[in-house]
mmCIF file of C-alpha atoms and ligand atoms in Angstrom:
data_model
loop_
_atom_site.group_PDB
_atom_site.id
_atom_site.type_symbol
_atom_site.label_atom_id
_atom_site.label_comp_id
_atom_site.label_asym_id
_atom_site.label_seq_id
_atom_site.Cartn_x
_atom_site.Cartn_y
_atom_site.Cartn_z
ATOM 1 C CA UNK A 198 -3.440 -17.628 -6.471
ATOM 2 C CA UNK A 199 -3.368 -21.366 -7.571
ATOM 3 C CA UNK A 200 -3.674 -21.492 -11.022
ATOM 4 C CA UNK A 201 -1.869 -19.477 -12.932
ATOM 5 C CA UNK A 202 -0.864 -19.099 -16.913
ATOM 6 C CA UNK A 203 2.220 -17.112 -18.065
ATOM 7 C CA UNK A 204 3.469 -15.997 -21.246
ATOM 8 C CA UNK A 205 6.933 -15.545 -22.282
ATOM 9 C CA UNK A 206 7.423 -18.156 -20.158
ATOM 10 C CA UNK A 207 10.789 -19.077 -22.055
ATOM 11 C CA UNK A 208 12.125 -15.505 -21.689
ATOM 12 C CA UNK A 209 14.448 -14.218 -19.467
ATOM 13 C CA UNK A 210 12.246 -12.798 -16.476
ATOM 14 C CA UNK A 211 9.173 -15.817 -17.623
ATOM 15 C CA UNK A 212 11.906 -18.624 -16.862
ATOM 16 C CA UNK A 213 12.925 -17.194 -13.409
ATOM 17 C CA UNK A 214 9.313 -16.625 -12.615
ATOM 18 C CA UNK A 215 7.935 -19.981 -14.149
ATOM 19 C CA UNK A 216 11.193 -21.280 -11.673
ATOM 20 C CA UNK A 217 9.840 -19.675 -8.511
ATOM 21 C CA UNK A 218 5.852 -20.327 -9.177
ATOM 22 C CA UNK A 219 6.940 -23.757 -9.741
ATOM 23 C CA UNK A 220 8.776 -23.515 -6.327
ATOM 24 C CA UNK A 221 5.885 -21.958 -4.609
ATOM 25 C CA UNK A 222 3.792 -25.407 -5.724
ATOM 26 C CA UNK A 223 1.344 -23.083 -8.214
ATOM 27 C CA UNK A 224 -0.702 -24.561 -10.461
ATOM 28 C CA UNK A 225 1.252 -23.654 -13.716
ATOM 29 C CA UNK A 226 0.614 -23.442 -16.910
ATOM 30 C CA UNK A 227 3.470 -21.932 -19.518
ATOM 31 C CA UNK A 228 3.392 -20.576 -23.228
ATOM 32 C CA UNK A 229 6.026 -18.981 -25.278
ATOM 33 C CA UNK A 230 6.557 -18.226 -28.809
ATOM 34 C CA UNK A 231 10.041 -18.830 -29.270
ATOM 35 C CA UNK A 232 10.859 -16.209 -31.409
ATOM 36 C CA UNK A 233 14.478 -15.702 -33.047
ATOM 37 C CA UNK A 234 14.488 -12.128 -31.770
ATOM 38 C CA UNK A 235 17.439 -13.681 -30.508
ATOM 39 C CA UNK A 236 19.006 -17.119 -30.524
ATOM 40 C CA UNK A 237 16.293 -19.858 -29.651
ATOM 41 C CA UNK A 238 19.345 -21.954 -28.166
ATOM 42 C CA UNK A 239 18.950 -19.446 -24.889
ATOM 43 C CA UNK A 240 15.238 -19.833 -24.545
ATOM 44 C CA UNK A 241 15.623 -23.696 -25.186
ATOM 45 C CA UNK A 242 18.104 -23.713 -22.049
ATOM 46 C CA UNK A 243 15.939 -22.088 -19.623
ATOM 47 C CA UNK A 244 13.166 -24.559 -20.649
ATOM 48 C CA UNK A 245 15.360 -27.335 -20.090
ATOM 49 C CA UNK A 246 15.507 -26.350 -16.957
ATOM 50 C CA UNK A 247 11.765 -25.365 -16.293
ATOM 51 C CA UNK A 248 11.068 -29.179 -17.064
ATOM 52 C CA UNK A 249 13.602 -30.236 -15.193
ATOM 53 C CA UNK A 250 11.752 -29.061 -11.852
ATOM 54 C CA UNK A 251 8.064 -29.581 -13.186
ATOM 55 C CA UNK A 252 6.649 -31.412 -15.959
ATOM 56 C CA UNK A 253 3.974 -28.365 -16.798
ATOM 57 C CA UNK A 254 1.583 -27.809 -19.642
ATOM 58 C CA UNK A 255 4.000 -25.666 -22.173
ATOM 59 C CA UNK A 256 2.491 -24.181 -25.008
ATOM 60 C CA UNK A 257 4.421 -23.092 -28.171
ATOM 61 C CA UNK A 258 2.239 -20.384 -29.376
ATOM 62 C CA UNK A 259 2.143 -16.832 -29.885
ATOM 63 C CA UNK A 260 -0.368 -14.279 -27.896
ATOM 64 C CA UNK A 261 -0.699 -12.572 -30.939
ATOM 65 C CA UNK A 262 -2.767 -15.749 -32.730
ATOM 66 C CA UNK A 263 -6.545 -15.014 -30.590
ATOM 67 C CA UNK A 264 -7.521 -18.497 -31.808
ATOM 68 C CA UNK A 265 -4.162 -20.730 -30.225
ATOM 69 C CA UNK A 266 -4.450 -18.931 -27.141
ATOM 70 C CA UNK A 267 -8.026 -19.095 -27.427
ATOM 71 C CA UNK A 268 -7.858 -23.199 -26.689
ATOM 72 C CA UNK A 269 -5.200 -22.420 -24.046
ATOM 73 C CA UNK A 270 -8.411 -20.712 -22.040
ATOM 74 C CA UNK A 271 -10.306 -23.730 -23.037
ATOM 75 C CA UNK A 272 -7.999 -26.112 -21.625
ATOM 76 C CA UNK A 273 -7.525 -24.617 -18.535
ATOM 77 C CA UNK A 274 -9.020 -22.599 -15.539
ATOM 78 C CA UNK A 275 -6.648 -19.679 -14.366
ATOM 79 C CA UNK A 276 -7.145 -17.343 -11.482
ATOM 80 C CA UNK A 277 -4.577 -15.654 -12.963
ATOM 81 C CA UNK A 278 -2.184 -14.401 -15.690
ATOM 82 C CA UNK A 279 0.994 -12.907 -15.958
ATOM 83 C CA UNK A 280 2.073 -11.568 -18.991
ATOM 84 C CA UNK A 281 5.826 -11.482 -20.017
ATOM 85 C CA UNK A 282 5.412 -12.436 -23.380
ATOM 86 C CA UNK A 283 6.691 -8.805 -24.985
ATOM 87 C CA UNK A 284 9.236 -7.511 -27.467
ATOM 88 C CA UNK A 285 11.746 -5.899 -25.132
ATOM 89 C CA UNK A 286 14.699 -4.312 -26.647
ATOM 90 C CA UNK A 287 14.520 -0.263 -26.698
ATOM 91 C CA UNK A 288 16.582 -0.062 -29.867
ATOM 92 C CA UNK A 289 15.275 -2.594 -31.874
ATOM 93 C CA UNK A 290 12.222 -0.975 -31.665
ATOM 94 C CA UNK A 291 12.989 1.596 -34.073
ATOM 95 C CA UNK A 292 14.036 -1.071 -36.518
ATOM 96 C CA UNK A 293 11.339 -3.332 -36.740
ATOM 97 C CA UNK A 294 8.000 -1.782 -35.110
ATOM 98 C CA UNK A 295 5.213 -3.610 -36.386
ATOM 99 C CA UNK A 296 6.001 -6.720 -34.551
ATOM 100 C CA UNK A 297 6.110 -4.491 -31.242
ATOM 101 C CA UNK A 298 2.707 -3.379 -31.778
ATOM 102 C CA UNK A 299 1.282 -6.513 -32.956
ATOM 103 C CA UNK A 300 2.882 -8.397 -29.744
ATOM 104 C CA UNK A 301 2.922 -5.828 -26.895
ATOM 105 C CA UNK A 302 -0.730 -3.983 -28.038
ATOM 106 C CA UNK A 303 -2.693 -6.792 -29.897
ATOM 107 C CA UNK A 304 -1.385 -9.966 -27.432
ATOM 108 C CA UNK A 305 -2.144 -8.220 -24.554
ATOM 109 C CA UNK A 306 -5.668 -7.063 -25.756
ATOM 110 C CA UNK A 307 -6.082 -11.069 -26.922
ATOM 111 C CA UNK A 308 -5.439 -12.013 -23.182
ATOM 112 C CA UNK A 309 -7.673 -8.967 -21.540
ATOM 113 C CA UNK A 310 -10.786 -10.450 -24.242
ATOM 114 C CA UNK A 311 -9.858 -13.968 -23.149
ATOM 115 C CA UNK A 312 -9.790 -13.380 -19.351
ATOM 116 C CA UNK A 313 -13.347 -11.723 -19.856
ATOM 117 C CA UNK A 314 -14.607 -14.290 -21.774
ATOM 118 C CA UNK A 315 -13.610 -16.691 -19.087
ATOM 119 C CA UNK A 316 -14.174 -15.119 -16.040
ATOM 120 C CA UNK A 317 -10.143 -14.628 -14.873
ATOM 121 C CA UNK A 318 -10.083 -11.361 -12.500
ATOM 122 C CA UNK A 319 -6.620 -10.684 -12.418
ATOM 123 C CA UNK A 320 -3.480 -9.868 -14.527
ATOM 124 C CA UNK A 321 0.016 -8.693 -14.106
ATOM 125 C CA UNK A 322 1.812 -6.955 -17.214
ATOM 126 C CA UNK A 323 5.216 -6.374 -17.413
ATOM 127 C CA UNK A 324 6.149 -2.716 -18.258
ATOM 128 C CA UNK A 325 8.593 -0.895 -18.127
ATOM 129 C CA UNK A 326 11.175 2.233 -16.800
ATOM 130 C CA UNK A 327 11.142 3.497 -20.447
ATOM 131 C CA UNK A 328 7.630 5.224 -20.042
ATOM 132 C CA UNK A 329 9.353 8.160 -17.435
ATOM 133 C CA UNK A 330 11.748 9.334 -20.550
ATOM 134 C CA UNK A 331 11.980 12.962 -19.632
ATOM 135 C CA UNK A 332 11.353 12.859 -15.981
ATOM 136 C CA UNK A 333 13.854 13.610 -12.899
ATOM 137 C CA UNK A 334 14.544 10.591 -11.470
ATOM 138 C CA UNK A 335 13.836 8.995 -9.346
ATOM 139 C CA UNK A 336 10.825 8.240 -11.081
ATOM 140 C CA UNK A 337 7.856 7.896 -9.401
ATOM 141 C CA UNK A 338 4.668 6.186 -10.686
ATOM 142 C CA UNK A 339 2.161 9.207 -10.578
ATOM 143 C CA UNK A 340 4.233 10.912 -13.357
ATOM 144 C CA UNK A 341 2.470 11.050 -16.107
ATOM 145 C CA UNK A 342 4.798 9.398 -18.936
ATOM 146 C CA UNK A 343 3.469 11.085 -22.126
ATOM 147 C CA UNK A 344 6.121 11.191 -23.749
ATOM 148 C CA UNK A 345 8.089 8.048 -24.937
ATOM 149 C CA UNK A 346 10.838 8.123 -26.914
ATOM 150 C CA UNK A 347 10.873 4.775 -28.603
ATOM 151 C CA UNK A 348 8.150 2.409 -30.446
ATOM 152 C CA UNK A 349 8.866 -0.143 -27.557
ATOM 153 C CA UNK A 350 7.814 2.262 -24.568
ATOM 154 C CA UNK A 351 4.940 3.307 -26.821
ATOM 155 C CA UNK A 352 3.814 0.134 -27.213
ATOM 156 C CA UNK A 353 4.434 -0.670 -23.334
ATOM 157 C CA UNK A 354 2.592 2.658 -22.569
ATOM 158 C CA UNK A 355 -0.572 1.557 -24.844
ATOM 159 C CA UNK A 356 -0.502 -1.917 -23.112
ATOM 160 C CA UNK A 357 -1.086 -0.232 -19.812
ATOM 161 C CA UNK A 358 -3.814 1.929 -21.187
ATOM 162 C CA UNK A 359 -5.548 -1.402 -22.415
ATOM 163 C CA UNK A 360 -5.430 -3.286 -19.004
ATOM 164 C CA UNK A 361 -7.070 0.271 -17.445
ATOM 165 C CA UNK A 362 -9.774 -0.283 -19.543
ATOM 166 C CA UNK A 363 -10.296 -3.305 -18.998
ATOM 167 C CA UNK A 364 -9.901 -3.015 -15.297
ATOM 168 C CA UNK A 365 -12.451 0.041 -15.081
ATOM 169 C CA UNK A 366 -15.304 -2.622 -17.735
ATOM 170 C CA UNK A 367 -14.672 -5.562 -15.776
ATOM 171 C CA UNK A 368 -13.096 -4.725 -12.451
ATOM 172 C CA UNK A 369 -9.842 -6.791 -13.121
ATOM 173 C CA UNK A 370 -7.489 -6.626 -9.832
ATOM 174 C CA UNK A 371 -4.343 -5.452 -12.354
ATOM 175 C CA UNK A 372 -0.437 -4.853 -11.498
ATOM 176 C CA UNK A 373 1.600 -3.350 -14.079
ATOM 177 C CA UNK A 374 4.987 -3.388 -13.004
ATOM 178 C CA UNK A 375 7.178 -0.642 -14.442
ATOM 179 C CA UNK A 376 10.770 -2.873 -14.501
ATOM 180 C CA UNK A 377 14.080 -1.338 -14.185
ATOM 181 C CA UNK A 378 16.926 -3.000 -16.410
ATOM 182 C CA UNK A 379 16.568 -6.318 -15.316
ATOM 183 C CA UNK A 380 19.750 -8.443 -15.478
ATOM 184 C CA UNK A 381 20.847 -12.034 -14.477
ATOM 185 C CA UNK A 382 21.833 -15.089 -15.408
ATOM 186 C CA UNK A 383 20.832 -16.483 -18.328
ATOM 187 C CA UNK A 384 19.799 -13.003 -19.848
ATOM 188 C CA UNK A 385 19.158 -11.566 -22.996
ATOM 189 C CA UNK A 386 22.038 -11.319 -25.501
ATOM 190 C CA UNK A 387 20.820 -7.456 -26.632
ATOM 191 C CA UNK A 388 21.407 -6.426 -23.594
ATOM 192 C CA UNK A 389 24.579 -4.066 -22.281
ATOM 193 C CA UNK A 390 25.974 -6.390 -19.713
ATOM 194 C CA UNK A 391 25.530 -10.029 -21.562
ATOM 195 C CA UNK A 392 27.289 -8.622 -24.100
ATOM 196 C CA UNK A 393 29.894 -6.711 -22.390
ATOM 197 C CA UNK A 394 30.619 -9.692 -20.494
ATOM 198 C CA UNK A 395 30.936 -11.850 -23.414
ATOM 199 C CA UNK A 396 33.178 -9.595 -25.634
ATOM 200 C CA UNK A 397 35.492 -8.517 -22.621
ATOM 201 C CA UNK A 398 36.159 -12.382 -22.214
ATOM 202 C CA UNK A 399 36.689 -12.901 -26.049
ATOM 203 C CA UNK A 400 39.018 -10.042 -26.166
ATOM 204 C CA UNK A 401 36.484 -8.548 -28.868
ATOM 205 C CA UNK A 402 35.616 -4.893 -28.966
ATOM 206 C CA UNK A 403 32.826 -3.639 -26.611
ATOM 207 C CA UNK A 404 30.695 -1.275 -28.271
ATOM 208 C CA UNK A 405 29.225 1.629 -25.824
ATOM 209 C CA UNK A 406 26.493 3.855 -27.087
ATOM 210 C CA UNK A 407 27.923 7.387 -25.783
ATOM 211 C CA UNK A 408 30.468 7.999 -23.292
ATOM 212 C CA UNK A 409 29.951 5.493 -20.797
ATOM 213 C CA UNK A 410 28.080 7.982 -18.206
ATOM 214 C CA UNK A 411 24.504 6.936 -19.211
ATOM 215 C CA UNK A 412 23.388 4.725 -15.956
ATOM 216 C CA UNK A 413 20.751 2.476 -15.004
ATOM 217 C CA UNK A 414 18.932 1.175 -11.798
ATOM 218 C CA UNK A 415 19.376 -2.122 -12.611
ATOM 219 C CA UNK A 416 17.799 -4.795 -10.862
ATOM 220 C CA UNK A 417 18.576 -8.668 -10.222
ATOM 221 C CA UNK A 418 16.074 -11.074 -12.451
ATOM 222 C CA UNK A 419 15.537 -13.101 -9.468
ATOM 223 C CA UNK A 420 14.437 -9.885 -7.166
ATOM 224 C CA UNK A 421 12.475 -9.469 -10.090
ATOM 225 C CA UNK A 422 10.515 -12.509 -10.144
ATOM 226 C CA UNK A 423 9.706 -12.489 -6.849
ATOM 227 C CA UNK A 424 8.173 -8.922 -7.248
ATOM 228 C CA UNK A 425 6.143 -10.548 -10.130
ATOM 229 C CA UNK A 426 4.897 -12.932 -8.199
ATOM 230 C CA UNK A 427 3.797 -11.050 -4.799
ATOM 231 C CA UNK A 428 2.030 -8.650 -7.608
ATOM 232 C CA UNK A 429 -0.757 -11.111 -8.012
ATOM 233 C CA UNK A 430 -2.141 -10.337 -5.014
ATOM 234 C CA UNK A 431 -2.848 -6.872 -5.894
ATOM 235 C CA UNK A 432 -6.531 -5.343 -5.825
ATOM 236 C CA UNK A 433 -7.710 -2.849 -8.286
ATOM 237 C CA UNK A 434 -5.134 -1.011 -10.474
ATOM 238 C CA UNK A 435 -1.798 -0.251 -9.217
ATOM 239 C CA UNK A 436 1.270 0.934 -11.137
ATOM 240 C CA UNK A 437 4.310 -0.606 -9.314
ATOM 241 C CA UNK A 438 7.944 0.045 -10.147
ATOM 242 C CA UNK A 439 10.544 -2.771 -9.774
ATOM 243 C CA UNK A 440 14.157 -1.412 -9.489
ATOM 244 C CA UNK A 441 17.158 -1.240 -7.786
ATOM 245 C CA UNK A 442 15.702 1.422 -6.072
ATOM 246 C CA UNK A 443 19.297 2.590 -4.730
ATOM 247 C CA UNK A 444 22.432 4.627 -6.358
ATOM 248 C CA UNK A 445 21.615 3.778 -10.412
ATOM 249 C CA UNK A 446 24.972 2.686 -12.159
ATOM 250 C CA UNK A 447 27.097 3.662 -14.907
ATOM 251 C CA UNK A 448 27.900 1.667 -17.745
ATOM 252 C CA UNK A 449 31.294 2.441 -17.492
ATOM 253 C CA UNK A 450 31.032 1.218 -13.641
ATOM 254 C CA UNK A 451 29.122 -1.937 -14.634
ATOM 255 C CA UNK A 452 32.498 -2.601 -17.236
ATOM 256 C CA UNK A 453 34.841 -2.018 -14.512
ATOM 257 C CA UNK A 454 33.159 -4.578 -12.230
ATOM 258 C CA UNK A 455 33.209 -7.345 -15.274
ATOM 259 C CA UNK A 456 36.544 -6.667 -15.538
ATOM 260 C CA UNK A 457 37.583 -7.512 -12.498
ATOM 261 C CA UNK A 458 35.550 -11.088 -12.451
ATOM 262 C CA UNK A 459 36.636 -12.078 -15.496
ATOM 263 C CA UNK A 460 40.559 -10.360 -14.628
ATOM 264 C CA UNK A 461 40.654 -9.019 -18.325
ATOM 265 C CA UNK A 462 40.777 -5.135 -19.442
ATOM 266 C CA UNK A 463 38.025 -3.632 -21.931
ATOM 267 C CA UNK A 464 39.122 -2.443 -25.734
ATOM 268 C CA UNK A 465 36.122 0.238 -26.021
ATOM 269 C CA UNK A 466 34.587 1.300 -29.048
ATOM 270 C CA UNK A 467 32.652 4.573 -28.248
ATOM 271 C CA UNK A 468 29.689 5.344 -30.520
ATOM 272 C CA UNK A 469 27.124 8.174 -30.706
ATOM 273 C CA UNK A 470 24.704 8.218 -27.879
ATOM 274 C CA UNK A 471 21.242 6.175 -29.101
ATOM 275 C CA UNK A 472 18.356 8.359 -29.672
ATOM 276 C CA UNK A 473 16.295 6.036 -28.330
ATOM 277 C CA UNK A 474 17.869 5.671 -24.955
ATOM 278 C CA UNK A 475 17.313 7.517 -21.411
ATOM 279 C CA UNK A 476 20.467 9.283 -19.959
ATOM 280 C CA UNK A 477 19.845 7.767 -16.888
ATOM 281 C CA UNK A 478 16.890 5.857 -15.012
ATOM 282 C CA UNK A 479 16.052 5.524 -11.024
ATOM 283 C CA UNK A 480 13.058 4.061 -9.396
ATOM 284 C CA UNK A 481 11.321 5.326 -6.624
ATOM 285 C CA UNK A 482 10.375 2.134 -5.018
ATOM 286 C CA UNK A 483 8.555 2.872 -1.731
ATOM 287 C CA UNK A 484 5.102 1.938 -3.407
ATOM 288 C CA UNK A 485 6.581 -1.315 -3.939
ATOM 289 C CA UNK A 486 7.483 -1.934 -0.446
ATOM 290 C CA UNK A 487 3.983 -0.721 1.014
ATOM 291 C CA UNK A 488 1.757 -2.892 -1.428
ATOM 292 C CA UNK A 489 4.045 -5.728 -2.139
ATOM 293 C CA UNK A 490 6.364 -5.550 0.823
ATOM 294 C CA UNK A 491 9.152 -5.926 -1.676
ATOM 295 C CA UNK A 492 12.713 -4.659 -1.909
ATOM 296 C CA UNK A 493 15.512 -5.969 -3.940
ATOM 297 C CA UNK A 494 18.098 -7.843 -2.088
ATOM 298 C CA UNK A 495 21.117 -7.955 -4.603
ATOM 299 C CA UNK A 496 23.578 -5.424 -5.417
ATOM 300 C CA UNK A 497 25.126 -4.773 -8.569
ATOM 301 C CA UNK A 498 28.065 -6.051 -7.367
ATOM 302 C CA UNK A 499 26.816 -9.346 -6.139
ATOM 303 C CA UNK A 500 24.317 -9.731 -9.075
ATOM 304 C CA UNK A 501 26.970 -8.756 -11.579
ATOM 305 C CA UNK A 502 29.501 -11.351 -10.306
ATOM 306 C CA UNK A 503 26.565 -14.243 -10.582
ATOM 307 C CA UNK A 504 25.993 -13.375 -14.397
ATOM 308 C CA UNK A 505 29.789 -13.676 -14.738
ATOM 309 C CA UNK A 506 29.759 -16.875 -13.170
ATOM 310 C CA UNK A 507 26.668 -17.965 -15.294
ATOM 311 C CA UNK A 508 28.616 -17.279 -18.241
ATOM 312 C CA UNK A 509 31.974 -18.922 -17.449
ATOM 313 C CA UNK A 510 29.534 -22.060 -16.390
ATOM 314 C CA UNK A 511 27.816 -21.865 -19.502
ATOM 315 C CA UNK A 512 30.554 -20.949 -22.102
ATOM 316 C CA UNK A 513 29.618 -23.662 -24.767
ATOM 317 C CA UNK A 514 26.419 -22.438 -25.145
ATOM 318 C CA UNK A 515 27.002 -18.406 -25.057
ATOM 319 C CA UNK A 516 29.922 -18.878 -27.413
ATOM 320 C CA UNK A 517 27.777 -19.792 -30.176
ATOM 321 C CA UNK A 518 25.007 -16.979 -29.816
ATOM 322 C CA UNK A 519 25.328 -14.160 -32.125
ATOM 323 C CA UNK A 520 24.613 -10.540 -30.723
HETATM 324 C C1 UGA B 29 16.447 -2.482 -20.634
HETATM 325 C C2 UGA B 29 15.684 -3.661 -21.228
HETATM 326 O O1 UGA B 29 16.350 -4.159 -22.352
HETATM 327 C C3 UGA B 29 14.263 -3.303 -21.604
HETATM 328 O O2 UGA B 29 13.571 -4.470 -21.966
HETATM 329 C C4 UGA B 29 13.599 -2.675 -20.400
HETATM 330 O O3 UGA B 29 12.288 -2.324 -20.699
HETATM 331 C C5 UGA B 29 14.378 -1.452 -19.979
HETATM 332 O O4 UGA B 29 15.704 -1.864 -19.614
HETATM 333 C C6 UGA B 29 13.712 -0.796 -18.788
HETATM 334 O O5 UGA B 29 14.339 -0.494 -17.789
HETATM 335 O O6 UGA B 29 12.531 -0.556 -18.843
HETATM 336 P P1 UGA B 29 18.069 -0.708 -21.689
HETATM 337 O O7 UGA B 29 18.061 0.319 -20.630
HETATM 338 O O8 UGA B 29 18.242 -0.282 -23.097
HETATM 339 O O9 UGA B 29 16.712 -1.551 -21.664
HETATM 340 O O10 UGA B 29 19.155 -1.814 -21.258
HETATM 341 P P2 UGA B 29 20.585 -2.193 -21.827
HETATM 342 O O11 UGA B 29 20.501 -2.924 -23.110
HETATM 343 O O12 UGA B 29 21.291 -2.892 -20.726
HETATM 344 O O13 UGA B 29 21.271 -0.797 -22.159
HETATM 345 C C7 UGA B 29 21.725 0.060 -21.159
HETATM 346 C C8 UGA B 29 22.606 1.114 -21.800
HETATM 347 O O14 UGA B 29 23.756 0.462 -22.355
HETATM 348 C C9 UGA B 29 21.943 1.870 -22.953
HETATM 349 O O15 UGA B 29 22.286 3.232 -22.912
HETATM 350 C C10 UGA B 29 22.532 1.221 -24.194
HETATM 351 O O16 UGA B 29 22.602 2.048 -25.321
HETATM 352 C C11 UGA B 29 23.899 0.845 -23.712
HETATM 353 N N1 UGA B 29 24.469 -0.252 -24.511
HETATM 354 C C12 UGA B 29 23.770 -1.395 -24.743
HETATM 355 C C13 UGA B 29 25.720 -0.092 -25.050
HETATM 356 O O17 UGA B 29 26.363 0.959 -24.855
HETATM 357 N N2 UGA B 29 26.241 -1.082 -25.813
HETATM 358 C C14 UGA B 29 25.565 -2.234 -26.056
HETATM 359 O O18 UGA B 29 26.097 -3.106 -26.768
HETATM 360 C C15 UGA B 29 24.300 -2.405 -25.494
#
């Protein structure tokens, strides 16, 4: 793998990946669409920082528009892509669904025409631990995830069922990576923990869909990007989960730890449980660790108290960002 383009490369899991290609001395090329999903100020900062260890071919566009990422594939050769560029939140989903569709379906089917057209043989997607809704955990990846709850794992599901098909025409070496709550540094402010973490500090309300008891396997963004990156070695198609793969966690657990980084006590507001969301999620991981040789190396505990210390680093900035 030497040349390789990736999309959402401003997002949360693009700017820790674009970060460790970068590291690795890949040939990389970036594109992003910037959207105000969320507040552009975030995506702007991990930029800044992209460019700050690489000056790299960056690419404001949207995978959606065939014809701007049509030029992209002009300008460049790529052995590879890795798509990241998504709409991610579960709940959101039910709000707005078109642009999930049009961005998750139609901008991954745009890359899959564009890779045929010029000759590219392999492609990671992101998807996601939303698909096994319905399952016992942990979740393995021969279930057969018919049944998602939400437009976004729909739309992740459909994605998946493109790159088969494009994988069984033209022999594509594909990875789709089934992610398990990804957090970090730097994350995304619709997510449980950036916000907990931010309203425990401000002494505002945190808001918990249900009682607290719903957990997650979450796993650290920069476990994550590794993952992402050892998946481009992949041959043929291969479903791959990315999670914690240990005990998941509570959300009430996850608040307990932020309380004790930041020293300050939660005022919960408890609201109905989300239709949308899963009770609980865990990922079987041991496919992971045969064909990637990957396992995540950072506990809750230890990735938790790194986001904290993101945020108290970064308070100017996170103070301003609405949630
Ligand atoms: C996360 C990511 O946002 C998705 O992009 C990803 O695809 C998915 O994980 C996955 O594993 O595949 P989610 O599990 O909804 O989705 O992550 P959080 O936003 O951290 O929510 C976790 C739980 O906390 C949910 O039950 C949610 O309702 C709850 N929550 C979230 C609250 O109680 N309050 C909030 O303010 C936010």
């Amino acid at each position: 793998m030497t040349n390789v383009l990736l999309t959402g490369a401003a997002g949360f899991i693009g700017s820790k990946t674009a970060e460790l290609l970068i590291n690795d001395g890949v040939n990389l090329v970036a594109c992003d669409n910037f959207n105000d999903y969320y507040d552009v100020r975030l995506k702007e900062h991990r930029v800044q920082h992209i460019k700050s260890l690489a000056d790299i071919p960056f690419y404001n566009i949207d995978i959606e528009n065939y014809s701007d990422l049509s030029k992209v594939f002009e300008n460049h050769k790529f052995d590879s892509i890795i798509n990241l560029a998504a709409r991610a939140g579960v709940r959101y989903s039910i709000e707005n669904p078109f642009v999930y569709a049009t961005t998750n379906i139609i901008g991954t089917l745009n890359l899959l025409e564009l890779m045929h057209k010029h000759n590219v043989g392999q492609i990671t997607l992101a998807s996601s631990s939303s698909l096994y809704a319905g399952e016992e955990t942990p979740f393995n990846e021969e279930m057969p995830v018919n049944n998602p709850i939400s437009q976004y794992a729909a739309t992740k599901k459909s994605a998946e069922m493109l790159c088969y098909s494009y994988h069984h025409l033209y022999n594509f070496n594909t990875a789709i990576l089934r992610y398990f709550t990804v957090y970090g540094p730097a994350g995304r402010p619709d997510m449980s923990y950036f916000r907990f973490i931010k309203w425990i500090d401000e002494g505002k309300t945190v808001e918990i869909f249900g009682d607290g008891t719903q957990s997650r396997d979450f796993t650290f963004v920069d476990d994550i990007a590794r993952g992402t990156i050892l998946s481009t070695n992949v041959k043929g198609y291969e479903i791959i989960n990315l999670g914690g793969g240990k005990t998941p966690v509570t959300i009430n657990y996850m608040i307990e730890l932020i309380e004790k980084y930041l020293g300050k006590n939660a005022n919960i507001s408890y609201k109905p449980f989300h239709s949308a969301d899963m009770k609980e999620t865990g990922a079987d991981i041991s496919k992971a660790e045969k064909l990637l040789d990957w396992q995540p190396y950072t506990s809750i505990e230890d990735g938790l108290r790194i986001s904290v210390d993101w945020y108290l680093k970064n308070k100017d900035l996170v103070k301003n960002i609405i949630l």
